[in-house]
Amino acid sequence: MTRIIVFSSGKGGVGKTMVVSNLAAALADLGEDVIAIDANVTTPNLGLHLGIHLAPKTLHDVLKGSVRLRNAIYPHPSGFKVIPASLNVNDLKGVDVGRLPEVTLNLLGRADFIILDCAAGLGKEATSALSAADEVVIVTNPDLPSVTDALKTVKIAEELGKKIIGVVVNRVKGKRHELTKEQIEEFLGVPVIAMIPEDKHVSEAIAAKQPIVHYKPDSPAAREIRKLAAWFTGRKIEEREGKLQRLFRKLTSWLS
């Protein structure tokens, strides 16, 4: 059975694309068949994160009706498939974003997971992506403006009759001024399913156009994303042993 999940937020810059690209890679590592869609047609970034930003056929072409869906699906070296959007502003002409639910439904049966990277905000793009999915994950940062905007997305998703399965809190720095997991859950009325820490390797991985789960698999963000992938599949994963863990294990063995 194909699960169609949209990752949404009330504001831009919270890290939806990073979460989508890395979750797709982590799910593929677990043997799942995944298609990631850049459903942000005005300001797409998924292709940039994954190094396929110059794809000859994109979601824009599909939404215009000029290209068949299968011709806009690209395999990624990480083991999943991607439907990128065009970076060319001229490609916005003639795009019917309202066709996104129809296009997404045509992928049923072709993958275990279809993951949509939703446009920020609450405009037509965002609501079309929400309408295309069965399940919704809210992505936010642990600050009041981000969580307040996320609440608006929760309300819209509920009005559309969508199942909100959880909140991913990204860029957690552990500062005193940040909202806690419990506070975010109380504010949004939705369980937090991942707390992804601030990690300098994320920007390095984006610059390298690689998912951080492969670029720096022992990094804190990569470990949390792998846990999130395991949560989605109901699996238990064995954590890779990091350098500090290996050093600590060796020291304790010498001392004993």
Coordinates of N, CA and C in Angstrom, one line a residue:
M1 N 0.8 -1.2 0.0 CA 0.0 0.0 0.0 C 0.9 1.3 0.0
T2 N 0.6 2.2 -0.9 CA 1.3 3.4 -1.0 C 0.9 4.4 0.0
R3 N 1.8 5.0 0.8 CA 1.5 6.1 1.7 C 1.9 7.4 1.0
I4 N 1.0 8.3 1.0 CA 1.3 9.7 0.4 C 1.3 10.6 1.5
I5 N 2.5 11.2 1.8 CA 2.8 12.1 2.9 C 3.3 13.4 2.5
V6 N 2.7 14.5 2.9 CA 3.2 15.8 2.6 C 3.9 16.4 3.8
F7 N 5.0 17.0 3.6 CA 5.7 17.7 4.7 C 5.5 19.2 4.5
S8 N 4.8 19.8 5.5 CA 4.3 21.2 5.3 C 4.8 22.0 6.5
S9 N 4.6 23.3 6.3 CA 4.9 24.3 7.4 C 4.2 25.6 7.2
G10 N 4.1 26.4 8.1 CA 3.5 27.7 8.0 C 4.4 28.7 7.4
K11 N 5.7 28.5 7.5 CA 6.6 29.5 7.0 C 7.8 28.9 6.3
G12 N 8.5 29.6 5.5 CA 9.7 29.1 4.8 C 10.9 29.1 5.7
G13 N 11.9 28.4 5.3 CA 13.2 28.4 6.0 C 13.3 27.5 7.2
V14 N 12.3 26.6 7.5 CA 12.4 25.8 8.6 C 13.1 24.5 8.3
G15 N 13.3 24.1 7.1 CA 14.1 22.9 6.7 C 13.3 21.8 6.2
K16 N 12.1 22.1 5.5 CA 11.3 21.0 5.0 C 12.1 20.2 3.9
T17 N 12.7 20.9 3.0 CA 13.4 20.2 1.9 C 14.5 19.3 2.4
M18 N 15.3 19.8 3.4 CA 16.3 19.0 4.0 C 15.7 17.7 4.6
V19 N 14.6 17.8 5.3 CA 14.0 16.7 6.0 C 13.5 15.7 4.9
V20 N 12.8 16.2 3.8 CA 12.3 15.4 2.8 C 13.4 14.6 2.1
S21 N 14.4 15.3 1.6 CA 15.5 14.7 0.9 C 16.2 13.6 1.7
N22 N 16.4 13.9 3.0 CA 17.1 12.9 3.8 C 16.3 11.8 4.3
L23 N 15.0 12.1 4.5 CA 14.1 11.0 4.9 C 13.9 10.0 3.7
A24 N 13.8 10.5 2.5 CA 13.7 9.7 1.3 C 14.9 8.8 1.2
A25 N 16.1 9.3 1.4 CA 17.4 8.5 1.4 C 17.4 7.5 2.5
A26 N 17.0 7.9 3.7 CA 17.0 7.0 4.8 C 16.0 5.8 4.7
L27 N 14.8 6.2 4.1 CA 13.8 5.1 3.9 C 14.3 4.1 2.8
A28 N 15.0 4.7 1.8 CA 15.6 3.8 0.7 C 16.6 2.9 1.3
D29 N 17.4 3.4 2.3 CA 18.4 2.6 2.9 C 17.7 1.4 3.7
L30 N 16.5 1.6 4.1 CA 15.8 0.5 4.8 C 15.0 -0.4 3.8
G31 N 15.2 -0.2 2.5 CA 14.6 -1.1 1.6 C 13.3 -0.6 1.0
E32 N 12.9 0.6 1.4 CA 11.6 1.1 0.9 C 11.7 1.7 -0.5
D33 N 10.7 1.6 -1.3 CA 10.6 2.2 -2.6 C 10.0 3.6 -2.4
V34 N 10.7 4.7 -2.7 CA 10.3 6.0 -2.4 C 10.3 6.9 -3.6
I35 N 9.3 7.8 -3.7 CA 9.3 8.9 -4.7 C 9.2 10.2 -4.0
A36 N 10.1 11.1 -4.1 CA 10.0 12.4 -3.5 C 9.6 13.4 -4.6
I37 N 8.7 14.3 -4.3 CA 8.1 15.2 -5.2 C 8.4 16.6 -4.7
D38 N 9.0 17.5 -5.6 CA 9.1 18.9 -5.2 C 7.8 19.6 -5.6
A39 N 6.9 19.7 -4.6 CA 5.6 20.3 -4.8 C 5.6 21.8 -4.7
N40 N 6.8 22.4 -4.5 CA 6.9 23.8 -4.4 C 7.3 24.4 -5.8
V41 N 6.3 24.8 -6.6 CA 6.5 25.1 -8.0 C 7.1 26.5 -8.1
T42 N 6.9 27.4 -7.2 CA 7.4 28.8 -7.3 C 8.8 28.9 -6.8
T43 N 9.1 28.3 -5.7 CA 10.5 28.4 -5.2 C 11.0 27.0 -4.8
P44 N 11.2 26.1 -5.8 CA 11.7 24.8 -5.6 C 13.1 24.7 -5.1
N45 N 13.4 23.7 -4.3 CA 14.8 23.5 -3.8 C 15.2 22.1 -3.7
L46 N 14.3 21.2 -3.9 CA 14.6 19.8 -3.7 C 15.7 19.3 -4.7
G47 N 15.6 19.8 -6.0 CA 16.6 19.4 -7.0 C 17.9 20.0 -6.6
L48 N 18.0 21.2 -6.1 CA 19.2 21.8 -5.6 C 19.9 20.9 -4.6
H49 N 19.1 20.5 -3.6 CA 19.6 19.6 -2.5 C 20.2 18.3 -3.1
L50 N 19.7 17.8 -4.2 CA 20.0 16.5 -4.6 C 20.8 16.5 -5.9
G51 N 21.2 17.7 -6.4 CA 22.0 17.7 -7.6 C 21.3 17.4 -8.9
I52 N 20.0 17.5 -8.9 CA 19.3 17.3 -10.2 C 18.4 18.5 -10.6
H53 N 19.0 19.7 -10.3 CA 18.3 21.0 -10.6 C 18.2 21.3 -12.0
L54 N 18.9 20.6 -12.9 CA 18.9 20.9 -14.3 C 18.2 19.8 -15.1
A55 N 17.2 19.2 -14.5 CA 16.5 18.1 -15.1 C 15.8 18.6 -16.4
P56 N 15.8 17.9 -17.5 CA 15.2 18.4 -18.7 C 13.7 18.4 -18.7
K57 N 13.1 17.5 -17.9 CA 11.6 17.4 -17.8 C 11.3 17.5 -16.3
T58 N 10.3 18.3 -15.9 CA 10.0 18.5 -14.5 C 8.6 18.5 -14.2
L59 N 8.2 18.6 -12.9 CA 6.8 18.7 -12.5 C 6.1 19.8 -13.2
H60 N 6.7 20.9 -13.5 CA 6.1 22.0 -14.2 C 5.5 21.5 -15.6
D61 N 6.3 20.7 -16.3 CA 5.9 20.2 -17.6 C 4.7 19.3 -17.4
V62 N 4.7 18.5 -16.4 CA 3.6 17.5 -16.1 C 2.4 18.3 -15.8
L63 N 2.5 19.3 -15.0 CA 1.3 20.1 -14.6 C 0.7 20.9 -15.8
K64 N 1.6 21.2 -16.7 CA 1.1 21.9 -18.0 C 0.4 20.9 -18.9
G65 N 0.7 19.6 -18.7 CA 0.2 18.6 -19.6 C 1.0 18.4 -20.8
S66 N 2.3 18.9 -20.9 CA 3.1 18.7 -22.0 C 4.0 17.5 -22.0
V67 N 4.1 16.9 -20.8 CA 5.0 15.8 -20.6 C 4.3 14.7 -19.7
R68 N 4.5 13.5 -20.1 CA 4.0 12.4 -19.3 C 4.7 12.3 -18.0
L69 N 4.0 11.9 -17.0 CA 4.5 11.8 -15.6 C 5.8 10.9 -15.6
R70 N 5.8 9.8 -16.2 CA 6.9 8.9 -16.1 C 8.2 9.5 -16.7
N71 N 8.1 10.5 -17.6 CA 9.2 11.1 -18.1 C 9.9 12.2 -17.2
A72 N 9.2 12.5 -16.1 CA 9.7 13.5 -15.2 C 10.2 12.8 -13.9
I73 N 10.3 11.5 -13.9 CA 10.8 10.8 -12.7 C 12.2 10.4 -12.9
Y74 N 13.1 10.7 -11.9 CA 14.5 10.5 -12.1 C 15.0 9.6 -10.9
P75 N 15.8 8.7 -11.2 CA 16.5 7.9 -10.1 C 17.6 8.7 -9.5
H76 N 17.7 8.6 -8.2 CA 18.8 9.3 -7.5 C 19.8 8.3 -7.0
P77 N 21.1 8.6 -7.0 CA 22.1 7.6 -6.5 C 21.8 7.1 -5.1
S78 N 21.0 7.8 -4.3 CA 20.8 7.4 -2.9 C 19.7 6.3 -2.9
G79 N 19.1 5.9 -4.0 CA 18.2 4.8 -4.0 C 16.8 5.1 -4.1
F80 N 16.4 6.3 -4.2 CA 15.0 6.7 -4.4 C 14.8 7.5 -5.7
K81 N 13.5 7.8 -6.0 CA 13.2 8.5 -7.2 C 12.8 9.9 -6.9
V82 N 13.0 10.8 -7.8 CA 12.7 12.2 -7.6 C 11.9 12.8 -8.8
I83 N 10.8 13.6 -8.4 CA 10.2 14.4 -9.5 C 10.5 15.8 -9.1
P84 N 11.5 16.4 -9.8 CA 11.9 17.8 -9.5 C 11.0 18.8 -10.1
A85 N 11.1 20.0 -9.6 CA 10.4 21.2 -10.2 C 11.5 22.1 -10.9
S86 N 11.0 22.9 -11.8 CA 11.9 23.7 -12.6 C 12.3 25.0 -11.8
L87 N 13.6 25.4 -12.0 CA 14.0 26.6 -11.4 C 13.8 27.8 -12.3
N88 N 13.4 27.6 -13.5 CA 13.2 28.6 -14.5 C 11.9 29.3 -14.2
V89 N 11.9 30.6 -13.9 CA 10.7 31.3 -13.6 C 9.7 31.4 -14.8
N90 N 10.3 31.3 -16.1 CA 9.4 31.2 -17.3 C 8.6 30.0 -17.3
D91 N 9.0 28.9 -16.7 CA 8.3 27.7 -16.7 C 7.0 27.7 -15.8
L92 N 6.8 28.8 -15.1 CA 5.6 29.0 -14.3 C 4.4 29.2 -15.2
K93 N 4.6 29.7 -16.4 CA 3.5 30.1 -17.3 C 2.8 28.8 -17.7
G94 N 1.5 28.8 -17.5 CA 0.7 27.7 -17.9 C 0.6 26.5 -16.9
V95 N 1.3 26.7 -15.8 CA 1.2 25.6 -14.8 C -0.1 25.6 -14.1
D96 N -0.7 24.5 -14.0 CA -2.0 24.3 -13.2 C -1.7 23.5 -12.0
V97 N -1.4 24.3 -10.9 CA -1.0 23.6 -9.6 C -2.2 22.8 -9.0
G98 N -3.4 23.1 -9.5 CA -4.5 22.4 -9.0 C -4.6 20.9 -9.5
R99 N -3.7 20.6 -10.4 CA -3.6 19.2 -10.9 C -2.7 18.4 -10.1
L100 N -2.1 18.9 -9.1 CA -1.1 18.2 -8.3 C -1.8 16.9 -7.6
P101 N -3.0 17.0 -7.0 CA -3.6 15.8 -6.5 C -3.8 14.7 -7.5
E102 N -4.2 15.1 -8.7 CA -4.4 14.1 -9.8 C -3.1 13.5 -10.2
V103 N -2.0 14.3 -10.3 CA -0.7 13.7 -10.7 C -0.2 12.8 -9.6
T104 N -0.4 13.2 -8.4 CA 0.1 12.3 -7.3 C -0.7 11.0 -7.2
L105 N -2.0 11.0 -7.4 CA -2.7 9.8 -7.4 C -2.3 8.8 -8.5
N106 N -1.8 9.3 -9.6 CA -1.3 8.5 -10.7 C 0.0 7.7 -10.3
L107 N 0.5 8.0 -9.1 CA 1.7 7.3 -8.7 C 1.4 6.2 -7.7
L108 N 0.1 6.1 -7.4 CA -0.3 5.0 -6.5 C 0.2 3.6 -7.0
G109 N 0.7 2.8 -6.1 CA 1.2 1.5 -6.5 C 2.6 1.5 -7.1
R110 N 3.2 2.6 -7.3 CA 4.5 2.7 -7.9 C 5.6 2.8 -6.8
A111 N 5.2 3.0 -5.6 CA 6.2 3.2 -4.5 C 5.5 2.9 -3.2
D112 N 6.4 2.6 -2.2 CA 5.8 2.4 -0.8 C 5.5 3.8 -0.2
F113 N 6.4 4.7 -0.5 CA 6.2 6.1 0.1 C 6.3 7.1 -1.0
I114 N 5.3 8.0 -1.1 CA 5.4 9.2 -1.9 C 5.4 10.4 -1.0
I115 N 6.5 11.1 -1.0 CA 6.7 12.2 -0.1 C 6.7 13.5 -0.9
L116 N 5.9 14.5 -0.4 CA 5.8 15.8 -1.1 C 6.5 16.8 -0.2
D117 N 7.3 17.6 -0.9 CA 7.9 18.8 -0.3 C 7.1 20.0 -0.6
C118 N 6.3 20.4 0.4 CA 5.2 21.4 0.2 C 5.8 22.8 0.2
A119 N 5.1 23.7 -0.6 CA 5.4 25.1 -0.5 C 5.1 25.7 0.8
A120 N 5.9 26.6 1.3 CA 5.6 27.3 2.5 C 4.3 28.1 2.5
G121 N 3.8 28.4 3.6 CA 2.6 29.3 3.7 C 1.3 28.5 3.5
L122 N 0.2 29.3 3.2 CA -1.1 28.7 3.1 C -1.8 29.1 1.8
G123 N -1.0 29.3 0.8 CA -1.6 29.7 -0.5 C -2.0 28.5 -1.3
K124 N -2.4 28.7 -2.6 CA -2.9 27.6 -3.4 C -1.9 26.5 -3.6
E125 N -0.6 26.8 -3.7 CA 0.4 25.7 -3.9 C 0.3 24.8 -2.7
A126 N 0.4 25.4 -1.5 CA 0.4 24.6 -0.3 C -0.9 23.8 -0.1
T127 N -2.0 24.4 -0.3 CA -3.3 23.7 -0.1 C -3.4 22.6 -1.2
S128 N -2.9 22.8 -2.4 CA -2.9 21.7 -3.4 C -2.1 20.5 -3.0
A129 N -0.9 20.8 -2.4 CA -0.1 19.7 -1.9 C -0.7 19.0 -0.7
L130 N -1.4 19.7 0.2 CA -2.1 19.1 1.3 C -3.2 18.3 0.8
S131 N -3.9 18.7 -0.3 CA -5.0 18.0 -0.8 C -4.6 16.7 -1.5
A132 N -3.3 16.7 -2.0 CA -2.8 15.6 -2.7 C -2.4 14.4 -1.8
A133 N -2.2 14.7 -0.5 CA -1.7 13.7 0.4 C -2.8 13.1 1.3
D134 N -2.5 11.9 1.8 CA -3.4 11.3 2.8 C -2.9 11.7 4.2
E135 N -1.6 11.9 4.4 CA -1.1 12.1 5.7 C -0.2 13.4 5.7
V136 N -0.1 14.1 6.8 CA 0.6 15.3 6.9 C 1.6 15.3 8.0
V137 N 2.8 15.8 7.8 CA 3.8 16.0 8.8 C 4.1 17.5 8.8
I138 N 4.1 18.1 10.0 CA 4.4 19.5 10.1 C 5.8 19.6 10.5
V139 N 6.5 20.5 9.8 CA 7.9 20.8 10.1 C 8.0 22.2 10.6
T140 N 8.7 22.3 11.8 CA 8.8 23.6 12.4 C 10.2 23.8 13.1
N141 N 10.5 25.0 13.5 CA 11.7 25.2 14.3 C 11.2 25.5 15.8
P142 N 12.0 25.3 16.8 CA 11.5 25.5 18.1 C 11.4 26.9 18.6
D143 N 10.9 27.8 17.8 CA 10.7 29.2 18.2 C 9.2 29.5 18.0
L144 N 8.8 30.5 18.8 CA 7.4 30.9 18.8 C 6.8 31.3 17.4
P145 N 7.5 32.1 16.6 CA 6.9 32.5 15.3 C 6.7 31.2 14.4
S146 N 7.7 30.3 14.4 CA 7.6 29.1 13.6 C 6.4 28.2 14.0
V147 N 6.3 28.0 15.3 CA 5.3 27.2 15.8 C 3.9 27.8 15.7
T148 N 3.8 29.1 15.8 CA 2.5 29.8 15.6 C 2.1 29.7 14.2
D149 N 3.0 29.8 13.2 CA 2.6 29.6 11.8 C 2.3 28.1 11.5
A150 N 3.0 27.2 12.2 CA 2.7 25.8 12.0 C 1.3 25.5 12.5
L151 N 0.8 26.2 13.5 CA -0.6 26.0 14.0 C -1.6 26.3 12.9
K152 N -1.3 27.3 12.1 CA -2.2 27.6 11.0 C -2.3 26.5 10.0
T153 N -1.1 25.9 9.7 CA -1.1 24.7 8.8 C -1.9 23.6 9.4
V154 N -1.8 23.4 10.7 CA -2.5 22.3 11.3 C -4.0 22.5 11.1
K155 N -4.5 23.7 11.3 CA -5.9 24.0 11.2 C -6.4 23.8 9.7
I156 N -5.6 24.2 8.7 CA -5.9 24.0 7.3 C -6.0 22.6 7.0
A157 N -5.0 21.8 7.5 CA -5.0 20.4 7.2 C -6.2 19.7 7.8
E158 N -6.6 20.1 9.0 CA -7.7 19.5 9.6 C -9.0 19.9 8.9
E159 N -9.1 21.1 8.4 CA -10.3 21.5 7.6 C -10.4 20.7 6.3
L160 N -9.2 20.3 5.8 CA -9.2 19.4 4.5 C -9.4 18.0 4.8
G161 N -9.6 17.6 6.1 CA -9.8 16.2 6.5 C -8.6 15.4 6.5
K162 N -7.4 15.9 6.6 CA -6.2 15.2 6.5 C -5.7 14.7 7.8
K163 N -5.0 13.5 7.8 CA -4.5 13.0 9.1 C -3.1 13.6 9.3
I164 N -3.0 14.3 10.4 CA -1.7 14.8 10.8 C -1.0 13.8 11.7
I165 N 0.1 13.3 11.2 CA 0.7 12.2 12.0 C 1.8 12.6 12.9
G166 N 2.3 13.8 12.8 CA 3.3 14.3 13.7 C 4.0 15.5 13.3
V167 N 4.8 16.0 14.2 CA 5.6 17.2 14.0 C 7.1 16.9 14.0
V168 N 7.8 17.4 13.1 CA 9.3 17.3 13.1 C 9.8 18.7 13.5
V169 N 10.6 18.7 14.6 CA 11.2 20.0 15.0 C 12.6 20.0 14.5
N170 N 12.9 20.9 13.7 CA 14.2 21.0 13.1 C 15.1 22.1 13.7
R171 N 16.4 22.0 13.6 CA 17.4 23.0 14.0 C 17.3 23.3 15.5
V172 N 17.2 22.2 16.3 CA 17.1 22.3 17.7 C 18.5 22.6 18.3
K173 N 18.7 23.7 19.0 CA 20.0 24.1 19.5 C 20.2 23.8 21.0
G174 N 19.0 23.5 21.6 CA 19.1 23.2 23.1 C 19.3 24.5 23.9
K175 N 18.9 25.6 23.4 CA 19.0 26.9 24.1 C 17.7 27.0 25.0
R176 N 17.9 27.8 26.1 CA 16.9 28.0 27.1 C 15.7 28.7 26.5
H177 N 15.9 29.5 25.5 CA 14.7 30.3 25.0 C 13.9 29.5 24.0
E178 N 14.3 28.3 23.6 CA 13.6 27.5 22.7 C 12.4 26.8 23.3
L179 N 11.4 26.6 22.6 CA 10.2 25.8 23.1 C 10.6 24.4 23.2
T180 N 10.1 23.7 24.3 CA 10.4 22.3 24.5 C 9.5 21.5 23.7
K181 N 9.8 20.2 23.6 CA 9.0 19.2 22.9 C 7.6 19.2 23.5
E182 N 7.5 19.3 24.8 CA 6.2 19.2 25.5 C 5.4 20.5 25.2
Q183 N 6.0 21.6 25.1 CA 5.4 22.9 24.8 C 4.8 22.9 23.4
I184 N 5.6 22.4 22.5 CA 5.2 22.4 21.1 C 4.0 21.4 20.9
E185 N 4.1 20.3 21.6 CA 3.0 19.3 21.5 C 1.7 19.9 22.0
E186 N 1.8 20.6 23.1 CA 0.6 21.3 23.7 C 0.1 22.4 22.9
F187 N 1.0 23.1 22.3 CA 0.6 24.3 21.4 C -0.1 23.8 20.1
L188 N 0.4 22.7 19.5 CA -0.1 22.3 18.2 C -1.2 21.2 18.4
G189 N -1.1 20.5 19.5 CA -2.0 19.4 19.7 C -1.7 18.2 18.8
V190 N -0.4 18.1 18.5 CA 0.1 17.0 17.6 C 1.4 16.5 18.2
P191 N 1.6 15.1 18.2 CA 2.8 14.6 18.8 C 4.1 15.0 18.0
V192 N 5.2 15.2 18.7 CA 6.5 15.5 18.1 C 7.1 14.1 17.8
I193 N 7.5 13.8 16.5 CA 8.0 12.5 16.2 C 9.5 12.6 15.9
A194 N 10.1 13.8 15.9 CA 11.5 13.9 15.7 C 12.0 15.3 16.2
M195 N 13.2 15.3 16.8 CA 13.8 16.5 17.2 C 15.2 16.5 16.5
I196 N 15.3 17.2 15.4 CA 16.6 17.2 14.7 C 17.5 18.3 15.1
P197 N 18.6 18.0 15.6 CA 19.5 19.0 16.2 C 20.1 19.9 15.1
E198 N 20.5 21.2 15.5 CA 21.3 22.0 14.7 C 22.6 21.3 14.4
D199 N 23.0 21.3 13.1 CA 24.2 20.5 12.8 C 24.9 21.2 11.6
K200 N 26.1 21.6 11.8 CA 26.9 22.3 10.8 C 27.1 21.5 9.5
H201 N 27.0 20.2 9.7 CA 27.2 19.3 8.5 C 26.0 19.4 7.5
V202 N 24.9 19.9 8.0 CA 23.7 20.0 7.1 C 24.0 20.9 5.9
S203 N 24.6 22.1 6.2 CA 24.9 23.0 5.1 C 26.0 22.5 4.2
E204 N 26.9 21.7 4.8 CA 28.0 21.1 4.0 C 27.4 20.1 3.0
A205 N 26.5 19.3 3.5 CA 25.8 18.3 2.7 C 25.0 18.9 1.6
I206 N 24.3 20.0 1.9 CA 23.5 20.7 0.8 C 24.5 21.3 -0.2
A207 N 25.6 21.8 0.2 CA 26.6 22.4 -0.8 C 27.1 21.3 -1.6
A208 N 27.3 20.1 -1.0 CA 27.8 18.9 -1.8 C 26.7 18.2 -2.6
K209 N 25.5 18.7 -2.4 CA 24.3 18.1 -3.1 C 24.1 16.6 -2.8
Q210 N 24.3 16.3 -1.5 CA 24.1 15.0 -1.0 C 23.3 15.0 0.2
P211 N 22.4 13.9 0.5 CA 21.7 13.8 1.7 C 22.8 13.7 2.9
I212 N 22.5 14.3 4.0 CA 23.5 14.2 5.1 C 23.6 12.8 5.6
V213 N 22.5 12.0 5.5 CA 22.5 10.6 6.0 C 23.6 9.8 5.3
H214 N 24.1 10.3 4.1 CA 25.1 9.6 3.4 C 26.4 10.5 3.4
Y215 N 26.3 11.8 3.4 CA 27.5 12.7 3.4 C 28.2 12.6 4.7
K216 N 27.4 12.6 5.8 CA 28.0 12.5 7.2 C 27.1 11.6 8.0
P217 N 27.1 10.3 7.8 CA 26.1 9.4 8.5 C 26.2 9.4 10.0
D218 N 27.4 9.8 10.6 CA 27.5 9.8 12.0 C 27.1 11.1 12.7
S219 N 26.7 12.1 11.9 CA 26.4 13.4 12.4 C 25.1 13.3 13.2
P220 N 24.9 14.2 14.2 CA 23.7 14.2 15.0 C 22.4 14.3 14.2
A221 N 22.3 15.1 13.1 CA 21.1 15.3 12.3 C 20.9 14.0 11.6
A222 N 21.9 13.4 11.0 CA 21.7 12.1 10.3 C 21.2 11.0 11.1
R223 N 21.7 10.9 12.4 CA 21.2 9.9 13.3 C 19.7 10.1 13.6
E224 N 19.3 11.3 13.8 CA 17.9 11.6 14.1 C 17.0 11.3 12.9
I225 N 17.4 11.6 11.7 CA 16.6 11.3 10.6 C 16.5 9.8 10.3
R226 N 17.6 9.1 10.6 CA 17.4 7.6 10.4 C 16.4 7.0 11.5
K227 N 16.4 7.6 12.6 CA 15.4 7.2 13.6 C 14.0 7.5 13.1
L228 N 13.9 8.7 12.5 CA 12.6 9.0 12.0 C 12.1 8.1 10.9
A229 N 13.1 7.7 10.0 CA 12.7 6.7 8.9 C 12.3 5.4 9.5
A230 N 13.0 5.0 10.6 CA 12.7 3.7 11.3 C 11.3 3.8 11.9
W231 N 10.9 5.0 12.4 CA 9.6 5.2 13.0 C 8.5 5.0 11.9
F232 N 8.8 5.5 10.8 CA 7.8 5.4 9.7 C 7.6 4.0 9.3
T233 N 8.6 3.2 9.4 CA 8.5 1.8 8.9 C 8.2 0.8 10.0
G234 N 8.3 1.3 11.3 CA 8.0 0.4 12.4 C 9.2 -0.5 12.7
R235 N 10.4 -0.1 12.1 CA 11.6 -0.9 12.3 C 12.4 -0.4 13.5
K236 N 13.3 -1.2 14.0 CA 14.3 -0.8 14.9 C 15.6 -0.7 14.2
I237 N 16.4 0.3 14.4 CA 17.7 0.4 13.7 C 18.8 0.4 14.7
E238 N 19.9 -0.2 14.3 CA 21.1 -0.2 15.1 C 21.9 1.1 14.8
E239 N 22.1 1.9 15.8 CA 22.9 3.1 15.6 C 24.3 2.8 15.2
R240 N 24.8 3.6 14.2 CA 26.2 3.5 13.8 C 27.0 4.1 15.0
E241 N 28.1 3.5 15.2 CA 29.0 3.9 16.3 C 29.8 5.1 15.8
G242 N 29.7 6.2 16.5 CA 30.4 7.4 16.1 C 31.9 7.4 16.6
K243 N 32.7 8.4 16.2 CA 34.1 8.4 16.5 C 34.3 8.5 18.0
L244 N 33.5 9.4 18.7 CA 33.6 9.6 20.1 C 33.2 8.3 20.9
Q245 N 32.2 7.6 20.3 CA 31.7 6.4 21.0 C 32.8 5.3 20.9
R246 N 33.4 5.2 19.7 CA 34.5 4.2 19.5 C 35.6 4.5 20.4
L247 N 36.0 5.8 20.6 CA 37.1 6.2 21.4 C 36.8 5.9 22.9
F248 N 35.6 6.2 23.3 CA 35.2 5.9 24.7 C 35.2 4.4 24.9
R249 N 34.7 3.6 24.0 CA 34.7 2.1 24.1 C 36.1 1.6 24.3
K250 N 37.1 2.1 23.5 CA 38.5 1.7 23.5 C 39.1 2.1 24.9
L251 N 38.8 3.3 25.3 CA 39.4 3.7 26.6 C 38.9 2.9 27.8
T252 N 37.6 2.6 27.8 CA 37.1 1.8 28.8 C 37.6 0.4 28.8
S253 N 37.9 -0.1 27.6 CA 38.4 -1.5 27.5 C 39.9 -1.5 28.0
W254 N 40.6 -0.5 27.7 CA 42.0 -0.4 28.2 C 42.0 -0.3 29.7
L255 N 41.2 0.5 30.2 CA 41.2 0.7 31.7 C 40.7 -0.5 32.4
S256 N 39.9 -1.3 31.8 CA 39.4 -2.5 32.5 C 40.5 -3.6 32.3

